C-alpha cells in the first residue's frame, strides 16, 4: 500500500515547477495580466501627456487675452500728442510700432493655441485610442485563453485527485470497485483532460508569445508617437516664442533708431512762432512804446536837483541833494535820484502845491510849507505841516523853480485847447471829465532867453508860453553844472548832477 501511495501524482507548490508536471503551478493569467497592466501604464502616460499639452493650449489662449489687456494700455492716442512728430522715426512712430507688435504677439498666442489643438493633441488622442484597442485585444485573446487554460487545469486536477482516491480504495477493498470508478477508466479520463489542458496551454502560450513579441513593436510605436507629438509641440510653441522675440526685438530696434535730436528739431520747426529765437536781438527799452507814453500829464513841468535842509534832528546835517519834479498834477515830488531802473521810483516826499504856502525867494533859497501827501489819504490827513527849505544851484535856477512852483500852486491855466486823447478805453470815457492843465502863460510868467547859454554857466531859463496859442511849451530842467534842461513832451528828464544816476 505504501508503494502504491508513492506512485500517486501530487501537485507541488513553489516558484520552480518541472514542465513534466501534469498541472504546473504557474498561473497563465499572471502573464496576460502583467501585459495588460503594462498597457494601462502606457495609456496613463499618454493621458498625462495629453493633459500637459492641453493645459499649454489653454495657457496660450489665456496669454492671448492677457496681451489684449497689455495692448489696451497703449491703444489710446498719446496725451499732448501734438508735441510729437506724427511721421515714422519718432516717439509717435515708436508707440505705433509697440501697438502693432503687441497685437502680433497676441495673435501668435492664438495661432499657437489653434495649432496645438489641431495638430498636437490629435496625435496623442489617436495613440490613446490605439492603446485602448490593444488592451481590448489582449483581453479578448490572451487573457481569455489564460482563463481557458486555468479551467482545463482545474478539470485535470479534479480527475487526478479522483483517480488517487479510487486507486487507494482499490487496494483497501481488494479490487472491488464500480465500473465508473474503475481506476483504469479514471486514468483514461485523466489522459483525456490532460490532453485537452495541454492543447489549451500550448495555444495560450503561442498567443502570449505573439502578444509579447508585438509589445516590443507596439511600445516602439508608442514612444515614436510621443516623440512626434512633442516635436510638433516644439515647432508650435518654439515658433511662437521666436516670433514673440522678434517682435520685442523690433520694438527695441525702433526705439534705438530714433535720433536723439529728432523730436526737438521737429518741435522747434512746428512752434517756431512761439519759441524764442536765439538769433533775435535782445529787447531795448529805448525801442519800446506803450499806451499814453507821451501823454502831457506824464511829462514833468520842471525837473532837476535841489538841495533841501533836513528837518528836526537832521537839521544839523545841513542840506542834502535830491531829485525833484513838478508835475502837471500840481505835485512836487522828491526822489533819491532820477534812475527808473535800479529800484521802483516811489516819491520820498510829495507836496500838493495848491495846498501849500510858498515863501518869498531869497537869493538861491526859498521855503514851502505844507503836508507830505506821499503816505496816502489816511497818512496825509494825520500828517503835520512842515516848512521845508530849498536851495537851488544858483539864484537864476532858484528863480525859475520859484516861479514855476508859484504858478502851479495858484494857477489854473490850460496847456492846450485840444488835450491828447488817452489810449485806454477808460481814459477815453473820462476824457470829458478831465480838467485841462493850468496855462502858466496866463499868470504872466516872464519868458527867459535860453539861447546862447552853456551848461556850465549855472543860469536858469524858463519855458516860454505863447500868449495867443494854448499849446504847452517845453519847460526847462536843470542840467549838470547848475543849469536847467528843457523837459518838453516826449523828452526824458535828466539829472542836474554830473555823475551817473544813483552815483551821488
Tab-separated table of C-alpha atoms in Angstrom:
chain	number	residue	atom	x	y	z
A	1	UNK	CA	0.000	0.000	0.000
A	2	UNK	CA	2.908	2.284	0.732
A	3	UNK	CA	4.307	1.517	-2.694
A	4	UNK	CA	1.046	2.418	-4.329
A	5	UNK	CA	0.892	5.731	-2.418
A	6	UNK	CA	4.342	6.635	-3.621
A	7	UNK	CA	3.171	6.274	-7.237
A	8	UNK	CA	0.257	8.698	-6.809
A	9	UNK	CA	0.686	12.020	-8.687
A	10	UNK	CA	0.990	15.039	-6.472
A	11	UNK	CA	0.893	18.794	-7.173
A	12	UNK	CA	3.837	20.596	-5.702
A	13	UNK	CA	3.923	24.262	-4.851
A	14	UNK	CA	6.695	26.700	-5.427
A	15	UNK	CA	8.105	29.003	-7.992
A	16	UNK	CA	10.130	26.293	-9.792
A	17	UNK	CA	7.938	23.662	-11.471
A	18	UNK	CA	9.029	20.911	-13.809
A	19	UNK	CA	7.492	21.005	-17.283
A	20	UNK	CA	6.603	17.322	-16.850
A	21	UNK	CA	4.102	18.101	-14.082
A	22	UNK	CA	0.574	17.454	-15.106
A	23	UNK	CA	-0.697	20.684	-13.561
A	24	UNK	CA	2.058	23.354	-13.472
A	25	UNK	CA	1.977	25.817	-10.623
A	26	UNK	CA	2.407	28.810	-12.961
A	27	UNK	CA	-0.791	30.860	-13.328
A	28	UNK	CA	-1.207	31.707	-17.013
A	29	UNK	CA	-3.307	34.737	-16.112
A	30	UNK	CA	-0.286	36.318	-14.468
A	31	UNK	CA	1.447	36.798	-17.817
A	32	UNK	CA	-1.558	38.259	-19.594
A	33	UNK	CA	-2.379	40.391	-16.543
A	34	UNK	CA	1.142	41.749	-16.480
A	35	UNK	CA	0.952	42.666	-20.160
A	36	UNK	CA	-2.460	44.231	-19.663
A	37	UNK	CA	-1.149	46.242	-16.732
A	38	UNK	CA	1.729	47.477	-18.913
A	39	UNK	CA	-0.743	48.693	-21.498
A	40	UNK	CA	-2.586	50.539	-18.751
A	41	UNK	CA	0.670	52.193	-17.743
A	42	UNK	CA	1.271	53.445	-21.291
A	43	UNK	CA	-2.324	54.591	-21.560
A	44	UNK	CA	-1.955	56.672	-18.400
A	45	UNK	CA	1.353	58.101	-19.651
A	46	UNK	CA	-0.362	59.144	-22.864
A	47	UNK	CA	-3.185	60.684	-20.863
A	48	UNK	CA	-0.680	62.673	-18.760
A	49	UNK	CA	0.989	64.000	-21.886
A	50	UNK	CA	-2.379	64.915	-23.343
A	51	UNK	CA	-3.261	66.815	-20.165
A	52	UNK	CA	0.070	68.686	-20.238
A	53	UNK	CA	-0.274	69.797	-23.847
A	54	UNK	CA	-3.952	70.603	-23.389
A	55	UNK	CA	-3.090	72.820	-20.408
A	56	UNK	CA	-0.429	74.535	-22.516
A	57	UNK	CA	-3.037	75.122	-25.212
A	58	UNK	CA	-5.303	76.793	-22.662
A	59	UNK	CA	-2.404	78.894	-21.391
A	60	UNK	CA	-1.714	80.109	-24.923
A	61	UNK	CA	-5.334	81.193	-25.212
A	62	UNK	CA	-5.153	82.924	-21.836
A	63	UNK	CA	-1.916	84.673	-22.862
A	64	UNK	CA	-3.638	85.997	-25.960
A	65	UNK	CA	-6.324	87.570	-23.766
A	66	UNK	CA	-3.714	88.986	-21.382
A	67	UNK	CA	-1.800	90.584	-24.241
A	68	UNK	CA	-5.046	92.149	-25.382
A	69	UNK	CA	-5.100	93.827	-21.971
A	70	UNK	CA	-1.485	94.887	-22.477
A	71	UNK	CA	-2.442	96.373	-25.837
A	72	UNK	CA	-5.188	98.452	-24.219
A	73	UNK	CA	-2.547	100.307	-22.159
A	74	UNK	CA	-1.165	101.912	-25.327
A	75	UNK	CA	-4.260	101.848	-27.536
A	76	UNK	CA	-5.302	105.416	-26.717
A	77	UNK	CA	-3.539	108.294	-28.511
A	78	UNK	CA	-0.713	109.938	-26.629
A	79	UNK	CA	-1.780	112.753	-24.357
A	80	UNK	CA	-0.413	116.080	-25.583
A	81	UNK	CA	0.403	114.090	-28.703
A	82	UNK	CA	0.730	117.256	-30.770
A	83	UNK	CA	4.139	117.706	-29.163
A	84	UNK	CA	5.437	114.653	-31.071
A	85	UNK	CA	6.037	114.390	-34.777
A	86	UNK	CA	3.448	112.090	-36.348
A	87	UNK	CA	5.767	110.713	-39.016
A	88	UNK	CA	7.696	107.471	-38.635
A	89	UNK	CA	11.016	107.602	-36.884
A	90	UNK	CA	9.877	109.441	-33.754
A	91	UNK	CA	8.060	108.852	-30.477
A	92	UNK	CA	4.651	108.578	-32.167
A	93	UNK	CA	6.065	106.035	-34.607
A	94	UNK	CA	7.578	104.086	-31.702
A	95	UNK	CA	4.203	103.721	-29.997
A	96	UNK	CA	2.588	102.723	-33.272
A	97	UNK	CA	5.248	100.023	-33.586
A	98	UNK	CA	4.549	98.900	-29.994
A	99	UNK	CA	0.836	98.620	-30.763
A	100	UNK	CA	1.333	96.572	-33.935
A	101	UNK	CA	3.893	94.219	-32.370
A	102	UNK	CA	1.833	93.717	-29.216
A	103	UNK	CA	-1.151	92.829	-31.376
A	104	UNK	CA	1.129	90.446	-33.270
A	105	UNK	CA	2.199	88.764	-30.012
A	106	UNK	CA	-1.438	88.278	-29.015
A	107	UNK	CA	-2.199	86.817	-32.445
A	108	UNK	CA	0.814	84.499	-32.210
A	109	UNK	CA	-0.546	83.039	-28.983
A	110	UNK	CA	-3.913	82.478	-30.646
A	111	UNK	CA	-2.229	80.743	-33.588
A	112	UNK	CA	-0.197	78.574	-31.208
A	113	UNK	CA	-3.377	77.631	-29.354
A	114	UNK	CA	-5.077	76.627	-32.608
A	115	UNK	CA	-2.024	74.677	-33.813
A	116	UNK	CA	-1.732	72.730	-30.545
A	117	UNK	CA	-5.428	71.957	-30.583
A	118	UNK	CA	-5.491	70.942	-34.242
A	119	UNK	CA	-2.103	69.256	-34.732
A	120	UNK	CA	-0.559	68.046	-31.469
A	121	UNK	CA	-3.486	66.838	-29.383
A	122	UNK	CA	-4.983	64.681	-32.204
A	123	UNK	CA	-1.735	62.679	-32.378
A	124	UNK	CA	-1.975	61.760	-28.716
A	125	UNK	CA	-5.701	61.150	-28.923
A	126	UNK	CA	-5.167	58.612	-31.728
A	127	UNK	CA	-2.416	56.929	-29.720
A	128	UNK	CA	-4.677	56.750	-26.700
A	129	UNK	CA	-7.317	55.008	-28.800
A	130	UNK	CA	-4.718	52.530	-30.148
A	131	UNK	CA	-3.613	51.624	-26.629
A	132	UNK	CA	-7.228	51.015	-25.580
A	133	UNK	CA	-7.797	48.800	-28.629
A	134	UNK	CA	-4.618	46.881	-27.864
A	135	UNK	CA	-5.817	46.344	-24.322
A	136	UNK	CA	-9.163	45.050	-25.630
A	137	UNK	CA	-7.385	42.653	-27.996
A	138	UNK	CA	-5.309	41.363	-25.124
A	139	UNK	CA	-8.442	40.882	-23.013
A	140	UNK	CA	-10.262	39.015	-25.772
A	141	UNK	CA	-7.304	36.889	-26.810
A	142	UNK	CA	-4.531	36.071	-24.391
A	143	UNK	CA	-6.480	36.817	-21.235
A	144	UNK	CA	-9.415	34.690	-22.396
A	145	UNK	CA	-7.051	31.862	-23.383
A	146	UNK	CA	-5.403	32.048	-19.985
A	147	UNK	CA	-8.760	31.594	-18.333
A	148	UNK	CA	-9.487	28.540	-20.535
A	149	UNK	CA	-6.132	27.062	-19.520
A	150	UNK	CA	-6.975	27.659	-15.918
A	151	UNK	CA	-10.317	25.842	-16.302
A	152	UNK	CA	-8.659	22.946	-18.092
A	153	UNK	CA	-6.083	22.609	-15.367
A	154	UNK	CA	-8.754	22.646	-12.725
A	155	UNK	CA	-10.613	19.836	-14.552
A	156	UNK	CA	-7.449	17.763	-14.898
A	157	UNK	CA	-6.599	18.298	-11.279
A	158	UNK	CA	-10.095	17.129	-10.298
A	159	UNK	CA	-9.759	13.854	-12.215
A	160	UNK	CA	-6.250	13.251	-10.932
A	161	UNK	CA	-7.491	13.620	-7.391
A	162	UNK	CA	-10.425	11.310	-8.192
A	163	UNK	CA	-8.014	8.716	-9.596
A	164	UNK	CA	-5.950	8.954	-6.456
A	165	UNK	CA	-8.943	8.326	-4.246
A	166	UNK	CA	-10.101	5.234	-6.168
A	167	UNK	CA	-6.661	3.754	-6.538
A	168	UNK	CA	-6.348	3.950	-2.774
A	169	UNK	CA	-9.785	2.392	-2.362
A	170	UNK	CA	-8.878	-0.376	-4.838
A	171	UNK	CA	-6.044	-1.572	-2.584
A	172	UNK	CA	-8.129	-1.435	0.560
A	173	UNK	CA	-11.220	-3.093	-0.938
A	174	UNK	CA	-9.340	-5.916	-2.534
A	175	UNK	CA	-10.136	-4.869	-6.093
A	176	UNK	CA	-13.843	-4.441	-5.722
A	177	UNK	CA	-14.820	-1.126	-7.457
A	178	UNK	CA	-17.691	0.195	-9.561
A	179	UNK	CA	-17.316	0.433	-13.299
A	180	UNK	CA	-17.475	4.209	-13.231
A	181	UNK	CA	-14.809	4.388	-10.618
A	182	UNK	CA	-12.519	1.839	-12.151
A	183	UNK	CA	-9.010	3.301	-11.906
A	184	UNK	CA	-8.401	2.263	-15.500
A	185	UNK	CA	-11.359	4.313	-16.695
A	186	UNK	CA	-10.406	7.178	-14.451
A	187	UNK	CA	-6.847	7.160	-15.790
A	188	UNK	CA	-8.122	7.341	-19.326
A	189	UNK	CA	-10.288	10.294	-18.354
A	190	UNK	CA	-7.256	11.946	-16.795
A	191	UNK	CA	-5.382	11.446	-20.064
A	192	UNK	CA	-8.289	12.979	-21.967
A	193	UNK	CA	-8.493	16.099	-19.817
A	194	UNK	CA	-4.729	16.361	-19.617
A	195	UNK	CA	-4.526	16.272	-23.415
A	196	UNK	CA	-7.148	18.966	-23.627
A	197	UNK	CA	-5.268	21.001	-20.999
A	198	UNK	CA	-2.016	20.709	-22.904
A	199	UNK	CA	-3.694	21.882	-26.076
A	200	UNK	CA	-5.117	24.904	-24.268
A	201	UNK	CA	-1.755	25.650	-22.665
A	202	UNK	CA	0.099	25.438	-25.947
A	203	UNK	CA	-2.440	27.628	-27.693
A	204	UNK	CA	-2.324	30.144	-24.867
A	205	UNK	CA	1.453	30.014	-24.833
A	206	UNK	CA	1.521	30.690	-28.552
A	207	UNK	CA	-0.850	33.630	-28.133
A	208	UNK	CA	1.142	35.078	-25.254
A	209	UNK	CA	4.396	34.786	-27.198
A	210	UNK	CA	2.798	36.628	-30.109
A	211	UNK	CA	1.490	39.283	-27.746
A	212	UNK	CA	4.897	39.657	-26.097
A	213	UNK	CA	6.584	39.939	-29.479
A	214	UNK	CA	4.026	42.513	-30.623
A	215	UNK	CA	4.503	44.501	-27.419
A	216	UNK	CA	8.038	45.376	-28.405
A	217	UNK	CA	6.917	46.859	-31.704
A	218	UNK	CA	3.850	48.472	-30.124
A	219	UNK	CA	5.898	50.133	-27.399
A	220	UNK	CA	8.296	51.398	-30.045
A	221	UNK	CA	5.269	52.832	-31.845
A	222	UNK	CA	4.076	54.475	-28.621
A	223	UNK	CA	7.445	56.107	-27.957
A	224	UNK	CA	7.763	57.180	-31.581
A	225	UNK	CA	4.316	58.783	-31.385
A	226	UNK	CA	5.325	60.598	-28.194
A	227	UNK	CA	8.384	61.935	-29.978
A	228	UNK	CA	6.351	63.050	-32.985
A	229	UNK	CA	3.802	64.829	-30.805
A	230	UNK	CA	6.469	66.619	-28.781
A	231	UNK	CA	8.351	67.590	-31.933
A	232	UNK	CA	5.186	69.136	-33.358
A	233	UNK	CA	4.567	70.794	-29.999
A	234	UNK	CA	8.080	72.265	-30.050
A	235	UNK	CA	7.614	73.636	-33.546
A	236	UNK	CA	4.386	75.283	-32.485
A	237	UNK	CA	5.479	76.727	-29.132
A	238	UNK	CA	9.054	77.417	-30.211
A	239	UNK	CA	7.847	79.183	-33.332
A	240	UNK	CA	5.568	81.331	-31.228
A	241	UNK	CA	8.444	82.206	-28.887
A	242	UNK	CA	10.694	83.066	-31.830
A	243	UNK	CA	8.054	85.341	-33.304
A	244	UNK	CA	7.494	86.967	-29.922
A	245	UNK	CA	11.227	87.507	-29.508
A	246	UNK	CA	11.439	89.009	-32.995
A	247	UNK	CA	8.567	91.407	-32.227
A	248	UNK	CA	10.170	92.582	-28.999
A	249	UNK	CA	13.473	92.993	-30.846
A	250	UNK	CA	11.695	95.103	-33.452
A	251	UNK	CA	10.313	97.376	-30.698
A	252	UNK	CA	13.777	97.843	-29.201
A	253	UNK	CA	15.332	98.413	-32.630
A	254	UNK	CA	12.719	101.049	-33.493
A	255	UNK	CA	13.420	102.889	-30.237
A	256	UNK	CA	17.187	102.802	-30.758
A	257	UNK	CA	16.881	104.194	-34.288
A	258	UNK	CA	15.260	107.443	-33.091
A	259	UNK	CA	17.848	110.254	-33.403
A	260	UNK	CA	18.367	111.998	-30.096
A	261	UNK	CA	17.501	115.423	-31.561
A	262	UNK	CA	14.762	114.255	-33.952
A	263	UNK	CA	11.768	115.228	-31.817
A	264	UNK	CA	13.214	118.532	-30.610
A	265	UNK	CA	14.121	119.698	-34.114
A	266	UNK	CA	10.607	118.875	-35.324
A	267	UNK	CA	9.165	120.564	-32.239
A	268	UNK	CA	11.152	123.745	-32.880
A	269	UNK	CA	10.143	123.725	-36.533
A	270	UNK	CA	6.432	123.382	-35.698
A	271	UNK	CA	6.485	126.008	-32.945
A	272	UNK	CA	8.991	128.478	-34.334
A	273	UNK	CA	6.497	131.329	-33.835
A	274	UNK	CA	6.111	130.573	-30.118
A	275	UNK	CA	9.651	129.590	-29.160
A	276	UNK	CA	12.472	132.017	-28.560
A	277	UNK	CA	14.736	132.758	-31.490
A	278	UNK	CA	18.332	132.588	-30.224
A	279	UNK	CA	19.492	134.766	-33.120
A	280	UNK	CA	16.960	137.526	-32.413
A	281	UNK	CA	18.394	140.669	-30.734
A	282	UNK	CA	17.611	141.488	-27.137
A	283	UNK	CA	14.863	143.962	-26.382
A	284	UNK	CA	15.889	147.575	-25.889
A	285	UNK	CA	13.825	149.864	-23.670
A	286	UNK	CA	14.502	152.770	-25.994
A	287	UNK	CA	12.643	150.943	-28.766
A	288	UNK	CA	9.593	150.030	-26.652
A	289	UNK	CA	6.429	152.084	-26.620
A	290	UNK	CA	3.261	151.729	-24.582
A	291	UNK	CA	-0.132	153.483	-24.425
A	292	UNK	CA	-0.131	157.066	-23.078
A	293	UNK	CA	3.637	157.053	-23.013
A	294	UNK	CA	3.795	160.654	-24.233
A	295	UNK	CA	0.582	161.963	-22.692
A	296	UNK	CA	1.009	165.554	-21.458
A	297	UNK	CA	0.141	164.550	-17.887
A	298	UNK	CA	3.181	162.272	-17.806
A	299	UNK	CA	5.674	164.995	-18.666
A	300	UNK	CA	7.426	167.000	-15.966
A	301	UNK	CA	6.750	170.734	-15.803
A	302	UNK	CA	10.193	171.207	-14.355
A	303	UNK	CA	12.670	168.658	-13.033
A	304	UNK	CA	16.153	168.695	-11.633
A	305	UNK	CA	18.205	168.557	-8.467
A	306	UNK	CA	17.657	170.804	-5.472
A	307	UNK	CA	19.113	170.887	-2.022
A	308	UNK	CA	16.751	170.572	0.911
A	309	UNK	CA	17.519	171.250	4.514
A	310	UNK	CA	16.813	168.273	6.738
A	311	UNK	CA	14.002	168.545	9.274
A	312	UNK	CA	14.032	168.162	13.058
A	313	UNK	CA	17.217	166.499	14.370
A	314	UNK	CA	18.548	166.117	10.838
A	315	UNK	CA	18.846	169.893	10.545
A	316	UNK	CA	22.339	169.684	11.983
A	317	UNK	CA	23.446	167.836	8.871
A	318	UNK	CA	22.671	170.819	6.625
A	319	UNK	CA	21.374	170.413	3.094
A	320	UNK	CA	21.023	167.173	1.169
A	321	UNK	CA	20.726	166.945	-2.590
A	322	UNK	CA	17.766	165.080	-4.133
A	323	UNK	CA	15.907	164.937	-7.389
A	324	UNK	CA	12.664	166.992	-7.579
A	325	UNK	CA	9.907	167.128	-10.144
A	326	UNK	CA	6.884	169.392	-10.546
A	327	UNK	CA	4.151	167.505	-12.424
A	328	UNK	CA	1.035	168.742	-14.271
A	329	UNK	CA	-0.924	167.186	-11.393
A	330	UNK	CA	0.445	170.066	-9.262
A	331	UNK	CA	2.654	167.866	-7.110
A	332	UNK	CA	6.212	168.493	-6.096
A	333	UNK	CA	7.787	165.049	-5.776
A	334	UNK	CA	11.090	164.254	-4.142
A	335	UNK	CA	13.122	161.240	-5.336
A	336	UNK	CA	16.521	159.964	-4.362
A	337	UNK	CA	17.607	160.136	-7.978
A	338	UNK	CA	16.234	160.074	-11.500
A	339	UNK	CA	17.031	156.367	-12.080
A	340	UNK	CA	13.882	154.456	-13.026
A	341	UNK	CA	15.655	151.105	-13.332
A	342	UNK	CA	17.618	150.416	-10.171
A	343	UNK	CA	14.518	150.394	-7.937
A	344	UNK	CA	10.851	151.339	-8.037
A	345	UNK	CA	10.769	155.179	-8.164
A	346	UNK	CA	8.477	155.862	-5.204
A	347	UNK	CA	8.441	159.509	-4.041
A	348	UNK	CA	10.140	160.132	-0.719
A	349	UNK	CA	8.110	163.338	-0.367
A	350	UNK	CA	5.062	164.667	-2.181
A	351	UNK	CA	3.629	168.156	-1.735
A	352	UNK	CA	0.342	169.148	-3.299
A	353	UNK	CA	1.347	172.705	-4.224
A	354	UNK	CA	-2.187	174.276	-4.215
A	355	UNK	CA	-2.428	173.228	-0.543
A	356	UNK	CA	0.987	174.664	0.325
A	357	UNK	CA	2.204	178.096	1.307
A	358	UNK	CA	5.065	179.389	-0.846
A	359	UNK	CA	7.534	181.637	0.930
A	360	UNK	CA	9.472	184.528	-0.576
A	361	UNK	CA	12.527	183.989	-2.756
A	362	UNK	CA	15.797	184.826	-1.043
A	363	UNK	CA	18.713	184.533	-3.442
A	364	UNK	CA	19.069	180.874	-4.245
A	365	UNK	CA	16.752	179.786	-1.425
A	366	UNK	CA	13.005	179.558	-0.955
A	367	UNK	CA	10.643	177.874	1.505
A	368	UNK	CA	7.483	175.818	1.100
A	369	UNK	CA	5.126	174.931	3.938
A	370	UNK	CA	2.725	172.032	3.557
A	371	UNK	CA	1.835	168.427	4.367
A	372	UNK	CA	3.540	165.361	2.956
A	373	UNK	CA	0.964	163.523	0.785
A	374	UNK	CA	3.208	160.574	-0.129
A	375	UNK	CA	1.724	158.394	2.647
A	376	UNK	CA	-1.752	158.274	1.098
A	377	UNK	CA	-5.052	159.831	2.178
A	378	UNK	CA	-5.007	158.449	5.709
A	379	UNK	CA	-1.367	159.243	6.294
A	380	UNK	CA	-1.737	162.649	4.665
A	381	UNK	CA	-4.715	163.543	6.859
A	382	UNK	CA	-2.724	162.746	10.001
A	383	UNK	CA	0.467	164.360	8.786
A	384	UNK	CA	1.603	167.708	10.228
A	385	UNK	CA	2.587	170.725	8.170
A	386	UNK	CA	6.297	171.370	7.879
A	387	UNK	CA	8.202	174.251	6.432
A	388	UNK	CA	10.805	172.959	4.014
A	389	UNK	CA	13.824	174.973	2.971
A	390	UNK	CA	15.098	174.508	-0.569
A	391	UNK	CA	18.317	175.698	-2.115
A	392	UNK	CA	18.996	175.809	-5.854
A	393	UNK	CA	22.332	175.652	-7.613
A	394	UNK	CA	22.162	179.375	-8.468
A	395	UNK	CA	19.855	182.359	-7.916
A	396	UNK	CA	18.640	182.135	-11.518
A	397	UNK	CA	17.898	178.461	-11.059
A	398	UNK	CA	16.066	179.255	-7.807
A	399	UNK	CA	14.033	181.945	-9.534
A	400	UNK	CA	12.936	179.551	-12.262
A	401	UNK	CA	11.897	176.888	-9.726
A	402	UNK	CA	10.160	179.518	-7.574
A	403	UNK	CA	8.182	180.978	-10.473
A	404	UNK	CA	7.000	177.554	-11.701
A	405	UNK	CA	6.048	176.422	-8.195
A	406	UNK	CA	4.252	179.717	-7.516
A	407	UNK	CA	2.286	179.468	-10.729
A	408	UNK	CA	1.354	175.769	-10.189
A	409	UNK	CA	0.311	176.467	-6.609
A	410	UNK	CA	-2.221	179.155	-7.562
A	411	UNK	CA	-2.792	178.861	-11.364
A	412	UNK	CA	-5.494	177.161	-13.343
A	413	UNK	CA	-4.422	177.875	-16.911
A	414	UNK	CA	-4.584	175.215	-19.577
A	415	UNK	CA	-1.810	173.743	-21.669
A	416	UNK	CA	-3.683	173.292	-24.882
A	417	UNK	CA	-7.150	173.734	-26.385
A	418	UNK	CA	-7.246	170.054	-27.532
A	419	UNK	CA	-5.966	167.651	-24.916
A	420	UNK	CA	-4.330	164.451	-26.142
A	421	UNK	CA	-6.660	161.502	-26.390
A	422	UNK	CA	-5.884	158.749	-23.912
A	423	UNK	CA	-5.048	155.313	-25.303
A	424	UNK	CA	-7.077	153.272	-22.852
A	425	UNK	CA	-10.905	152.922	-23.113
A	426	UNK	CA	-11.337	154.027	-19.514
A	427	UNK	CA	-9.473	157.238	-20.107
A	428	UNK	CA	-11.461	157.773	-23.275
A	429	UNK	CA	-14.704	157.615	-21.294
A	430	UNK	CA	-13.353	160.033	-18.708
A	431	UNK	CA	-11.826	162.483	-21.153
A	432	UNK	CA	-14.813	164.797	-20.788
A	433	UNK	CA	-14.234	164.879	-17.030
A	434	UNK	CA	-10.541	165.734	-17.197
A	435	UNK	CA	-9.606	169.229	-16.122
A	436	UNK	CA	-7.257	170.969	-18.511
A	437	UNK	CA	-3.791	171.589	-17.074
A	438	UNK	CA	-3.050	175.144	-15.975
A	439	UNK	CA	-1.852	177.609	-18.521
A	440	UNK	CA	1.136	179.188	-16.917
A	441	UNK	CA	1.306	181.871	-19.555
A	442	UNK	CA	-1.918	183.404	-18.214
A	443	UNK	CA	-0.233	184.084	-14.865
A	444	UNK	CA	2.246	186.268	-16.537
A	445	UNK	CA	5.380	184.215	-16.332
A	446	UNK	CA	8.158	186.181	-17.898
A	447	UNK	CA	9.862	184.254	-20.712
A	448	UNK	CA	13.563	183.834	-20.188
A	449	UNK	CA	16.033	183.759	-23.027
A	450	UNK	CA	17.677	180.328	-23.107
A	451	UNK	CA	19.648	180.598	-26.323
A	452	UNK	CA	23.345	181.109	-26.081
A	453	UNK	CA	23.672	179.713	-22.533
A	454	UNK	CA	26.149	176.917	-21.950
A	455	UNK	CA	25.614	174.101	-19.484
A	456	UNK	CA	28.379	175.255	-17.240
A	457	UNK	CA	27.167	178.875	-16.771
A	458	UNK	CA	24.743	177.903	-13.979
A	459	UNK	CA	21.836	180.002	-15.306
A	460	UNK	CA	18.163	179.153	-15.090
A	461	UNK	CA	15.803	179.512	-18.050
A	462	UNK	CA	12.047	179.088	-18.085
A	463	UNK	CA	9.908	177.658	-20.810
A	464	UNK	CA	8.119	180.460	-22.705
A	465	UNK	CA	4.382	180.183	-23.320
A	466	UNK	CA	2.781	181.739	-26.389
A	467	UNK	CA	0.111	184.227	-25.402
A	468	UNK	CA	-2.187	183.516	-28.296
A	469	UNK	CA	-1.973	179.691	-28.634
A	470	UNK	CA	-2.996	177.290	-25.887
A	471	UNK	CA	-0.181	174.873	-26.668
A	472	UNK	CA	2.156	173.562	-23.988
A	473	UNK	CA	5.712	174.678	-24.484
A	474	UNK	CA	8.637	172.743	-23.052
A	475	UNK	CA	9.812	173.828	-19.642
A	476	UNK	CA	13.424	173.902	-18.675
A	477	UNK	CA	15.049	171.492	-16.219
A	478	UNK	CA	18.450	171.775	-14.594
A	479	UNK	CA	21.454	170.377	-16.354
A	480	UNK	CA	24.803	169.422	-14.948
A	481	UNK	CA	26.660	172.416	-13.665
A	482	UNK	CA	23.560	174.081	-12.191
A	483	UNK	CA	21.528	174.840	-15.329
A	484	UNK	CA	18.076	173.650	-16.337
A	485	UNK	CA	17.423	171.316	-19.219
A	486	UNK	CA	14.264	171.612	-21.322
A	487	UNK	CA	11.725	168.936	-20.328
A	488	UNK	CA	9.125	169.100	-23.096
A	489	UNK	CA	6.655	166.481	-24.238
A	490	UNK	CA	8.421	163.320	-25.334
A	491	UNK	CA	11.755	164.267	-23.748
A	492	UNK	CA	13.298	162.375	-20.844
A	493	UNK	CA	14.246	164.467	-17.824
A	494	UNK	CA	17.828	164.143	-16.737
A	495	UNK	CA	19.613	164.838	-13.525
A	496	UNK	CA	21.471	168.043	-12.881
A	497	UNK	CA	24.318	166.082	-11.290
A	498	UNK	CA	27.393	165.367	-13.364
A	499	UNK	CA	27.669	161.709	-12.360
A	500	UNK	CA	25.528	158.777	-13.499
A	501	UNK	CA	22.093	158.186	-11.872
A	502	UNK	CA	22.412	156.647	-8.466
A	503	UNK	CA	26.049	157.763	-8.034
A	504	UNK	CA	25.626	160.931	-5.994
